[in-house]
Amino acid sequence: MSKTQLKAVLTQDQLPTDYYNIQHDLPEPLPPPLDPRTLQPMSPEPLLRLFAKECVMQEVSTQEFIPIPEEVREAYLRLGRPTPLYRATRLEQKLGTPAKIYFKREDLNPAGSHKPNTAIAQAYYHRKEGTERLTTETGAGQWGSALALATALFDIDLTVYMTRASYDQKPYRRTLMEVYGAEVHASPSSKTSAGKKFLGQDPNHPGSLGIAISEAIEDCVTHDNTKYALGSVLNHVLTHQSVIGQEAKLQMEEFGEDPDYIVGCIGGGSNYAGLAYPFMRDKLRGRSDAVFVAAEPKAVPSTTRGEYRYDFADTGETTPLIKMHTVGHSYQCPPIHAGGLRYHGKAPSMCMLIDKGFMRSVAYTQNEIMDAGLLLAQTEGIVPAPESNHAVKAAVDIALECKRKNEAKTILFNLSGHGLLDLKAYEDKLANKLIDYEPDSAALGKALESLPVVR
Ligand SMILES: *Cc1c(COP(=O)(O)O)cnc(C)c1O
């Protein structure tokens, strides 16, 4: 037996008791959401029609720790929390790096990604507040299946609008949602007037996340006792994900390590914030000089080539304006396999931290990240989600940099999900069929030009 410690596993008692809210420690308060008509700050009041009251309160709260309800902790335990944290020694050896690489296993719950961490909390608050039915949208189906799992546990009905292209191409995630008892419609659908409008233009419309959001919100506001849930970007979602980093901190202590690099992929920012913010808390208090690296696709380069400014959170221009790094809400995200990273903006708190230099970001092409995924599969035996491969790639790059400089640094990345329902991406990679999309400046400039100007 090797003497090297390969994994850190926490006991049931070590499951976090509170969520950590970064808004308590940000260098300045978050810029307020604005009303798109008046460009004046908006009160959170209208959000109450859509979201659970507890979530709306958390959205604007600056309270450092928010107790995790016992029922939610019990559901976390049932679904495999605390998740283990592994050391990737075979990957280290393959790279020939003196660096140590650790990763957090958010792929291990029954839905296969970090998303149940917030889905369970949101479903619980809704149950407690008497919500009988939820609506939501999903692209590739990760969020839809996480919420379907959570609503099954808390006995709430769920209707999911799934983009038509994914509905046809990813039938297994649709089936998974139905197994958990959710009702799934291909979007655009004939269930809503928004859907009918797009179907009228093109009966074979492939749909988009923006259209699916409009349908889910319309369904919510036109039905009694129905609310809506969102799987990323919002402050309360990031707060729920903080269980990842709180556990990881304990686990790195168990390894006797303090990570020099903390790495993750960013779609809306929630899984990476989940891992990073409990460590960022130390950095914001001057107690750590860890380097934070967020990885995004070159096809959707919000933080690496976008602008930090006010934009709509959706394509249909129905939401308040929020300040974030964005490529513009009208930007057509190319059809990359990492469907969870096809979002024009990023979470406001993360964007502030990037803007102020507390966090850096990098971008990769599809072929680069899938190569990294193959490397992890062939060394550590785990097949990551295409989204997670962005984090793997960033960790590998840092490890190779350490090799050049002969530095034994410690790297921690988040494995946000498994790729066993994304084998098409691997099939295309192995058949050399993956296209590397990179927008030219003209395409990016055009989407940014149309944004509201806020002084
Ligand atoms: C949805 C998803 C992401 C991206 O969303 P974030 O909010 O940025 O975490 C990343 N990885 C996986 C596996 C996902 O399902």
mmCIF file of N, CA and C in Angstrom, residues 277-386:
data_model
loop_
_atom_site.group_PDB
_atom_site.id
_atom_site.type_symbol
_atom_site.label_atom_id
_atom_site.label_comp_id
_atom_site.label_asym_id
_atom_site.label_seq_id
_atom_site.Cartn_x
_atom_site.Cartn_y
_atom_site.Cartn_z
ATOM 1 N N TYR A 277 -15.203 30.481 -2.521
ATOM 2 C CA TYR A 277 -15.490 31.587 -1.610
ATOM 3 C C TYR A 277 -15.077 31.346 -0.153
ATOM 4 N N PRO A 278 -15.248 30.121 0.388
ATOM 5 C CA PRO A 278 -14.752 29.933 1.758
ATOM 6 C C PRO A 278 -13.232 30.157 1.872
ATOM 7 N N PHE A 279 -12.473 29.932 0.787
ATOM 8 C CA PHE A 279 -11.039 30.248 0.772
ATOM 9 C C PHE A 279 -10.824 31.743 0.506
ATOM 10 N N MET A 280 -11.656 32.304 -0.367
ATOM 11 C CA MET A 280 -11.576 33.732 -0.697
ATOM 12 C C MET A 280 -11.808 34.593 0.557
ATOM 13 N N ARG A 281 -12.638 34.094 1.448
ATOM 14 C CA ARG A 281 -12.896 34.790 2.720
ATOM 15 C C ARG A 281 -11.574 35.129 3.398
ATOM 16 N N ASP A 282 -10.636 34.189 3.426
ATOM 17 C CA ASP A 282 -9.326 34.422 4.043
ATOM 18 C C ASP A 282 -8.536 35.462 3.255
ATOM 19 N N LYS A 283 -8.625 35.371 1.931
ATOM 20 C CA LYS A 283 -7.865 36.310 1.091
ATOM 21 C C LYS A 283 -8.381 37.742 1.288
ATOM 22 N N LEU A 284 -9.718 37.866 1.362
ATOM 23 C CA LEU A 284 -10.305 39.198 1.523
ATOM 24 C C LEU A 284 -9.965 39.791 2.889
ATOM 25 N N ARG A 285 -9.610 38.924 3.846
ATOM 26 C CA ARG A 285 -9.206 39.396 5.171
ATOM 27 C C ARG A 285 -7.689 39.478 5.306
ATOM 28 N N GLY A 286 -6.993 39.342 4.185
ATOM 29 C CA GLY A 286 -5.537 39.476 4.201
ATOM 30 C C GLY A 286 -4.814 38.314 4.841
ATOM 31 N N ARG A 287 -5.495 37.167 4.956
ATOM 32 C CA ARG A 287 -4.875 36.030 5.629
ATOM 33 C C ARG A 287 -4.415 34.939 4.661
ATOM 34 N N SER A 288 -4.487 35.191 3.352
ATOM 35 C CA SER A 288 -4.106 34.172 2.373
ATOM 36 C C SER A 288 -3.664 34.868 1.096
ATOM 37 N N ASP A 289 -2.662 34.303 0.420
ATOM 38 C CA ASP A 289 -2.341 34.859 -0.893
ATOM 39 C C ASP A 289 -2.530 33.808 -1.985
ATOM 40 N N ALA A 290 -3.496 32.902 -1.773
ATOM 41 C CA ALA A 290 -3.828 31.898 -2.785
ATOM 42 C C ALA A 290 -4.230 32.595 -4.089
ATOM 43 N N VAL A 291 -3.952 31.912 -5.195
ATOM 44 C CA VAL A 291 -4.315 32.427 -6.521
ATOM 45 C C VAL A 291 -5.605 31.737 -6.960
ATOM 46 N N PHE A 292 -6.583 32.527 -7.394
ATOM 47 C CA PHE A 292 -7.887 31.991 -7.799
ATOM 48 C C PHE A 292 -8.002 32.055 -9.318
ATOM 49 N N VAL A 293 -8.264 30.905 -9.939
ATOM 50 C CA VAL A 293 -8.317 30.846 -11.405
ATOM 51 C C VAL A 293 -9.654 30.268 -11.881
ATOM 52 N N ALA A 294 -10.417 31.083 -12.616
ATOM 53 C CA ALA A 294 -11.711 30.664 -13.162
ATOM 54 C C ALA A 294 -11.545 30.385 -14.651
ATOM 55 N N ALA A 295 -12.067 29.243 -15.113
ATOM 56 C CA ALA A 295 -11.874 28.855 -16.515
ATOM 57 C C ALA A 295 -13.198 28.861 -17.267
ATOM 58 N N GLU A 296 -13.184 29.506 -18.440
ATOM 59 C CA GLU A 296 -14.397 29.595 -19.261
ATOM 60 C C GLU A 296 -14.069 29.180 -20.696
ATOM 61 N N PRO A 297 -15.087 28.918 -21.527
ATOM 62 C CA PRO A 297 -14.814 28.548 -22.920
ATOM 63 C C PRO A 297 -14.442 29.772 -23.763
ATOM 64 N N LYS A 298 -13.536 29.575 -24.704
ATOM 65 C CA LYS A 298 -13.228 30.673 -25.639
ATOM 66 C C LYS A 298 -14.454 31.025 -26.472
ATOM 67 N N ALA A 299 -15.387 30.077 -26.610
ATOM 68 C CA ALA A 299 -16.596 30.330 -27.393
ATOM 69 C C ALA A 299 -17.532 31.320 -26.706
ATOM 70 N N VAL A 300 -17.462 31.395 -25.363
ATOM 71 C CA VAL A 300 -18.312 32.313 -24.588
ATOM 72 C C VAL A 300 -17.416 33.034 -23.576
ATOM 73 N N PRO A 301 -16.603 34.000 -24.053
ATOM 74 C CA PRO A 301 -15.537 34.549 -23.209
ATOM 75 C C PRO A 301 -15.968 35.734 -22.344
ATOM 76 N N SER A 302 -16.994 35.546 -21.505
ATOM 77 C CA SER A 302 -17.569 36.668 -20.733
ATOM 78 C C SER A 302 -16.516 37.450 -19.947
ATOM 79 N N THR A 303 -15.666 36.738 -19.189
ATOM 80 C CA THR A 303 -14.751 37.464 -18.294
ATOM 81 C C THR A 303 -13.421 37.776 -18.957
ATOM 82 N N THR A 304 -13.071 37.034 -20.029
ATOM 83 C CA THR A 304 -11.768 37.278 -20.655
ATOM 84 C C THR A 304 -11.848 38.279 -21.806
ATOM 85 N N ARG A 305 -13.013 38.365 -22.466
ATOM 86 C CA ARG A 305 -13.119 39.327 -23.576
ATOM 87 C C ARG A 305 -14.373 40.190 -23.500
ATOM 88 N N GLY A 306 -15.236 39.939 -22.530
ATOM 89 C CA GLY A 306 -16.444 40.745 -22.408
ATOM 90 C C GLY A 306 -16.159 42.031 -21.644
ATOM 91 N N GLU A 307 -17.233 42.745 -21.282
ATOM 92 C CA GLU A 307 -17.082 43.990 -20.519
ATOM 93 C C GLU A 307 -17.805 43.857 -19.189
ATOM 94 N N TYR A 308 -17.292 44.592 -18.169
ATOM 95 C CA TYR A 308 -17.916 44.604 -16.844
ATOM 96 C C TYR A 308 -18.898 45.769 -16.812
ATOM 97 N N ARG A 309 -20.174 45.467 -17.030
ATOM 98 C CA ARG A 309 -21.175 46.535 -17.131
ATOM 99 C C ARG A 309 -22.583 45.954 -16.939
ATOM 100 N N TYR A 310 -23.574 46.848 -16.882
ATOM 101 C CA TYR A 310 -24.948 46.393 -16.685
ATOM 102 C C TYR A 310 -25.492 45.716 -17.941
ATOM 103 N N ASP A 311 -26.161 44.560 -17.735
ATOM 104 C CA ASP A 311 -26.808 43.860 -18.856
ATOM 105 C C ASP A 311 -28.025 43.098 -18.322
ATOM 106 N N PHE A 312 -28.895 42.717 -19.236
ATOM 107 C CA PHE A 312 -30.009 41.840 -18.874
ATOM 108 C C PHE A 312 -29.473 40.461 -18.520
ATOM 109 N N ALA A 313 -30.155 39.785 -17.584
ATOM 110 C CA ALA A 313 -29.756 38.429 -17.213
ATOM 111 C C ALA A 313 -30.288 37.409 -18.206
ATOM 112 N N ASP A 314 -31.264 37.800 -19.051
ATOM 113 C CA ASP A 314 -31.840 36.854 -20.020
ATOM 114 C C ASP A 314 -31.833 37.434 -21.425
ATOM 115 N N THR A 315 -32.043 36.562 -22.389
ATOM 116 C CA THR A 315 -32.047 36.980 -23.789
ATOM 117 C C THR A 315 -33.308 37.778 -24.111
ATOM 118 N N GLY A 316 -34.416 37.429 -23.454
ATOM 119 C CA GLY A 316 -35.699 38.061 -23.758
ATOM 120 C C GLY A 316 -35.892 39.438 -23.140
ATOM 121 N N GLU A 317 -34.887 39.968 -22.431
ATOM 122 C CA GLU A 317 -34.923 41.306 -21.826
ATOM 123 C C GLU A 317 -36.084 41.472 -20.840
ATOM 124 N N THR A 318 -36.387 40.432 -20.065
ATOM 125 C CA THR A 318 -37.478 40.556 -19.088
ATOM 126 C C THR A 318 -36.960 40.800 -17.670
ATOM 127 N N THR A 319 -35.672 40.587 -17.424
ATOM 128 C CA THR A 319 -35.144 40.665 -16.050
ATOM 129 C C THR A 319 -34.622 42.076 -15.758
ATOM 130 N N PRO A 320 -34.337 42.358 -14.475
ATOM 131 C CA PRO A 320 -33.612 43.593 -14.150
ATOM 132 C C PRO A 320 -32.218 43.570 -14.795
ATOM 133 N N LEU A 321 -31.568 44.737 -14.845
ATOM 134 C CA LEU A 321 -30.183 44.800 -15.318
ATOM 135 C C LEU A 321 -29.264 44.478 -14.150
ATOM 136 N N ILE A 322 -28.269 43.635 -14.390
ATOM 137 C CA ILE A 322 -27.297 43.390 -13.330
ATOM 138 C C ILE A 322 -25.886 43.664 -13.834
ATOM 139 N N LYS A 323 -25.021 44.114 -12.907
ATOM 140 C CA LYS A 323 -23.651 44.448 -13.314
ATOM 141 C C LYS A 323 -22.790 43.195 -13.264
ATOM 142 N N MET A 324 -22.243 42.854 -14.416
ATOM 143 C CA MET A 324 -21.444 41.622 -14.511
ATOM 144 C C MET A 324 -20.559 41.684 -15.747
ATOM 145 N N HIS A 325 -19.602 40.761 -15.828
ATOM 146 C CA HIS A 325 -18.858 40.602 -17.071
ATOM 147 C C HIS A 325 -19.807 39.929 -18.069
ATOM 148 N N THR A 326 -19.934 40.524 -19.256
ATOM 149 C CA THR A 326 -20.891 39.979 -20.215
ATOM 150 C C THR A 326 -20.365 40.113 -21.636
ATOM 151 N N VAL A 327 -20.769 39.160 -22.468
ATOM 152 C CA VAL A 327 -20.515 39.297 -23.908
ATOM 153 C C VAL A 327 -21.758 39.857 -24.598
ATOM 154 N N GLY A 328 -22.758 40.265 -23.812
ATOM 155 C CA GLY A 328 -23.990 40.834 -24.368
ATOM 156 C C GLY A 328 -25.079 39.779 -24.427
ATOM 157 N N HIS A 329 -26.302 40.157 -23.945
ATOM 158 C CA HIS A 329 -27.369 39.137 -23.867
ATOM 159 C C HIS A 329 -27.844 38.675 -25.234
ATOM 160 N N SER A 330 -27.525 39.429 -26.297
ATOM 161 C CA SER A 330 -27.953 38.987 -27.638
ATOM 162 C C SER A 330 -26.870 38.138 -28.317
ATOM 163 N N TYR A 331 -25.742 37.934 -27.621
ATOM 164 C CA TYR A 331 -24.655 37.108 -28.177
ATOM 165 C C TYR A 331 -25.164 35.682 -28.384
ATOM 166 N N GLN A 332 -24.922 35.137 -29.584
ATOM 167 C CA GLN A 332 -25.358 33.766 -29.882
ATOM 168 C C GLN A 332 -24.277 32.791 -29.426
ATOM 169 N N CYS A 333 -24.502 32.153 -28.276
ATOM 170 C CA CYS A 333 -23.495 31.218 -27.757
ATOM 171 C C CYS A 333 -23.362 30.033 -28.715
ATOM 172 N N PRO A 334 -22.150 29.766 -29.220
ATOM 173 C CA PRO A 334 -21.969 28.639 -30.148
ATOM 174 C C PRO A 334 -22.335 27.311 -29.486
ATOM 175 N N PRO A 335 -22.694 26.302 -30.295
ATOM 176 C CA PRO A 335 -23.173 25.020 -29.747
ATOM 177 C C PRO A 335 -22.030 24.130 -29.235
ATOM 178 N N ILE A 336 -21.309 24.570 -28.205
ATOM 179 C CA ILE A 336 -20.255 23.737 -27.609
ATOM 180 C C ILE A 336 -20.902 22.649 -26.746
ATOM 181 N N HIS A 337 -20.166 21.572 -26.520
ATOM 182 C CA HIS A 337 -20.707 20.474 -25.711
ATOM 183 C C HIS A 337 -20.867 20.852 -24.245
ATOM 184 N N ALA A 338 -20.050 21.787 -23.774
ATOM 185 C CA ALA A 338 -20.184 22.225 -22.375
ATOM 186 C C ALA A 338 -21.386 23.155 -22.274
ATOM 187 N N GLY A 339 -22.595 22.562 -22.377
ATOM 188 C CA GLY A 339 -23.826 23.353 -22.410
ATOM 189 C C GLY A 339 -23.988 24.234 -21.183
ATOM 190 N N GLY A 340 -23.487 23.783 -20.039
ATOM 191 C CA GLY A 340 -23.627 24.537 -18.796
ATOM 192 C C GLY A 340 -22.784 25.805 -18.761
ATOM 193 N N LEU A 341 -21.902 25.979 -19.750
ATOM 194 C CA LEU A 341 -21.074 27.198 -19.784
ATOM 195 C C LEU A 341 -21.524 28.152 -20.883
ATOM 196 N N ARG A 342 -22.715 27.868 -21.466
ATOM 197 C CA ARG A 342 -23.202 28.728 -22.537
ATOM 198 C C ARG A 342 -24.084 29.837 -21.982
ATOM 199 N N TYR A 343 -23.514 30.728 -21.189
ATOM 200 C CA TYR A 343 -24.282 31.835 -20.614
ATOM 201 C C TYR A 343 -23.513 33.131 -20.843
ATOM 202 N N HIS A 344 -24.211 34.169 -21.259
ATOM 203 C CA HIS A 344 -23.510 35.394 -21.685
ATOM 204 C C HIS A 344 -22.857 36.160 -20.534
ATOM 205 N N GLY A 345 -23.376 36.003 -19.308
ATOM 206 C CA GLY A 345 -22.835 36.761 -18.176
ATOM 207 C C GLY A 345 -22.246 35.853 -17.120
ATOM 208 N N LYS A 346 -21.943 36.415 -15.953
ATOM 209 C CA LYS A 346 -21.423 35.622 -14.835
ATOM 210 C C LYS A 346 -21.955 36.240 -13.538
ATOM 211 N N ALA A 347 -21.854 35.506 -12.440
ATOM 212 C CA ALA A 347 -22.396 35.979 -11.159
ATOM 213 C C ALA A 347 -21.761 37.312 -10.751
ATOM 214 N N PRO A 348 -22.592 38.272 -10.302
ATOM 215 C CA PRO A 348 -22.091 39.615 -9.978
ATOM 216 C C PRO A 348 -20.947 39.637 -8.943
ATOM 217 N N SER A 349 -21.021 38.810 -7.898
ATOM 218 C CA SER A 349 -19.953 38.867 -6.889
ATOM 219 C C SER A 349 -18.633 38.400 -7.485
ATOM 220 N N MET A 350 -18.694 37.369 -8.324
ATOM 221 C CA MET A 350 -17.473 36.854 -8.961
ATOM 222 C C MET A 350 -16.883 37.913 -9.895
ATOM 223 N N CYS A 351 -17.760 38.613 -10.620
ATOM 224 C CA CYS A 351 -17.282 39.637 -11.546
ATOM 225 C C CYS A 351 -16.601 40.771 -10.783
ATOM 226 N N MET A 352 -17.152 41.138 -9.637
ATOM 227 C CA MET A 352 -16.501 42.175 -8.836
ATOM 228 C C MET A 352 -15.107 41.707 -8.401
ATOM 229 N N LEU A 353 -15.001 40.457 -7.970
ATOM 230 C CA LEU A 353 -13.706 39.940 -7.510
ATOM 231 C C LEU A 353 -12.693 39.871 -8.649
ATOM 232 N N ILE A 354 -13.173 39.546 -9.851
ATOM 233 C CA ILE A 354 -12.270 39.541 -11.015
ATOM 234 C C ILE A 354 -11.865 40.976 -11.346
ATOM 235 N N ASP A 355 -12.856 41.868 -11.351
ATOM 236 C CA ASP A 355 -12.593 43.262 -11.685
ATOM 237 C C ASP A 355 -11.580 43.888 -10.730
ATOM 238 N N LYS A 356 -11.664 43.511 -9.449
ATOM 239 C CA LYS A 356 -10.767 44.104 -8.449
ATOM 240 C C LYS A 356 -9.460 43.326 -8.288
ATOM 241 N N GLY A 357 -9.279 42.295 -9.110
ATOM 242 C CA GLY A 357 -7.992 41.598 -9.117
ATOM 243 C C GLY A 357 -7.827 40.503 -8.077
ATOM 244 N N PHE A 358 -8.896 40.120 -7.394
ATOM 245 C CA PHE A 358 -8.793 39.036 -6.404
ATOM 246 C C PHE A 358 -8.825 37.659 -7.071
ATOM 247 N N MET A 359 -9.257 37.646 -8.328
ATOM 248 C CA MET A 359 -9.432 36.386 -9.029
ATOM 249 C C MET A 359 -9.039 36.624 -10.475
ATOM 250 N N ARG A 360 -8.428 35.617 -11.127
ATOM 251 C CA ARG A 360 -8.132 35.799 -12.554
ATOM 252 C C ARG A 360 -8.914 34.783 -13.370
ATOM 253 N N SER A 361 -8.978 34.992 -14.677
ATOM 254 C CA SER A 361 -9.710 34.027 -15.479
ATOM 255 C C SER A 361 -8.938 33.677 -16.749
ATOM 256 N N VAL A 362 -9.212 32.490 -17.249
ATOM 257 C CA VAL A 362 -8.558 31.973 -18.454
ATOM 258 C C VAL A 362 -9.648 31.379 -19.350
ATOM 259 N N ALA A 363 -9.326 31.212 -20.647
ATOM 260 C CA ALA A 363 -10.319 30.639 -21.576
ATOM 261 C C ALA A 363 -9.658 29.589 -22.456
ATOM 262 N N TYR A 364 -10.431 28.563 -22.791
ATOM 263 C CA TYR A 364 -9.905 27.452 -23.580
ATOM 264 C C TYR A 364 -10.866 27.069 -24.702
ATOM 265 N N THR A 365 -10.299 26.380 -25.709
ATOM 266 C CA THR A 365 -11.131 25.852 -26.794
ATOM 267 C C THR A 365 -11.661 24.464 -26.402
ATOM 268 N N GLN A 366 -12.643 24.021 -27.179
ATOM 269 C CA GLN A 366 -13.247 22.706 -26.936
ATOM 270 C C GLN A 366 -12.244 21.554 -27.026
ATOM 271 N N ASN A 367 -11.369 21.629 -28.023
ATOM 272 C CA ASN A 367 -10.416 20.525 -28.176
ATOM 273 C C ASN A 367 -9.427 20.482 -27.018
ATOM 274 N N GLU A 368 -8.989 21.655 -26.549
ATOM 275 C CA GLU A 368 -8.063 21.698 -25.408
ATOM 276 C C GLU A 368 -8.677 21.068 -24.162
ATOM 277 N N ILE A 369 -9.936 21.425 -23.898
ATOM 278 C CA ILE A 369 -10.519 20.937 -22.639
ATOM 279 C C ILE A 369 -10.858 19.448 -22.716
ATOM 280 N N MET A 370 -11.254 18.995 -23.905
ATOM 281 C CA MET A 370 -11.574 17.566 -24.028
ATOM 282 C C MET A 370 -10.296 16.715 -23.934
ATOM 283 N N ASP A 371 -9.166 17.252 -24.408
ATOM 284 C CA ASP A 371 -7.895 16.553 -24.217
ATOM 285 C C ASP A 371 -7.615 16.390 -22.719
ATOM 286 N N ALA A 372 -7.866 17.451 -21.965
ATOM 287 C CA ALA A 372 -7.639 17.388 -20.516
ATOM 288 C C ALA A 372 -8.566 16.347 -19.883
ATOM 289 N N GLY A 373 -9.804 16.269 -20.373
ATOM 290 C CA GLY A 373 -10.756 15.286 -19.857
ATOM 291 C C GLY A 373 -10.287 13.858 -20.117
ATOM 292 N N LEU A 374 -9.767 13.640 -21.322
ATOM 293 C CA LEU A 374 -9.245 12.307 -21.652
ATOM 294 C C LEU A 374 -8.072 11.954 -20.745
ATOM 295 N N LEU A 375 -7.243 12.960 -20.458
ATOM 296 C CA LEU A 375 -6.083 12.744 -19.595
ATOM 297 C C LEU A 375 -6.544 12.330 -18.185
ATOM 298 N N LEU A 376 -7.542 13.004 -17.656
ATOM 299 C CA LEU A 376 -8.029 12.642 -16.315
ATOM 300 C C LEU A 376 -8.642 11.242 -16.327
ATOM 301 N N ALA A 377 -9.417 10.956 -17.384
ATOM 302 C CA ALA A 377 -10.049 9.637 -17.481
ATOM 303 C C ALA A 377 -8.989 8.541 -17.531
ATOM 304 N N GLN A 378 -7.932 8.784 -18.299
ATOM 305 C CA GLN A 378 -6.944 7.727 -18.514
ATOM 306 C C GLN A 378 -5.920 7.621 -17.384
ATOM 307 N N THR A 379 -5.851 8.629 -16.510
ATOM 308 C CA THR A 379 -4.943 8.522 -15.359
ATOM 309 C C THR A 379 -5.707 8.189 -14.080
ATOM 310 N N GLU A 380 -6.779 8.940 -13.800
ATOM 311 C CA GLU A 380 -7.492 8.760 -12.527
ATOM 312 C C GLU A 380 -8.751 7.913 -12.673
ATOM 313 N N GLY A 381 -9.143 7.606 -13.911
ATOM 314 C CA GLY A 381 -10.286 6.721 -14.126
ATOM 315 C C GLY A 381 -11.641 7.401 -14.054
ATOM 316 N N ILE A 382 -11.660 8.717 -13.983
ATOM 317 C CA ILE A 382 -12.936 9.435 -13.854
ATOM 318 C C ILE A 382 -13.206 10.219 -15.136
ATOM 319 N N VAL A 383 -14.429 10.066 -15.667
ATOM 320 C CA VAL A 383 -14.801 10.784 -16.888
ATOM 321 C C VAL A 383 -15.550 12.063 -16.490
ATOM 322 N N PRO A 384 -14.911 13.232 -16.651
ATOM 323 C CA PRO A 384 -15.556 14.472 -16.209
ATOM 324 C C PRO A 384 -16.569 15.001 -17.223
ATOM 325 N N ALA A 385 -17.482 15.834 -16.748
ATOM 326 C CA ALA A 385 -18.379 16.567 -17.647
ATOM 327 C C ALA A 385 -17.538 17.520 -18.497
ATOM 328 N N PRO A 386 -17.983 17.818 -19.720
ATOM 329 C CA PRO A 386 -17.236 18.783 -20.552
ATOM 330 C C PRO A 386 -17.033 20.127 -19.831
#
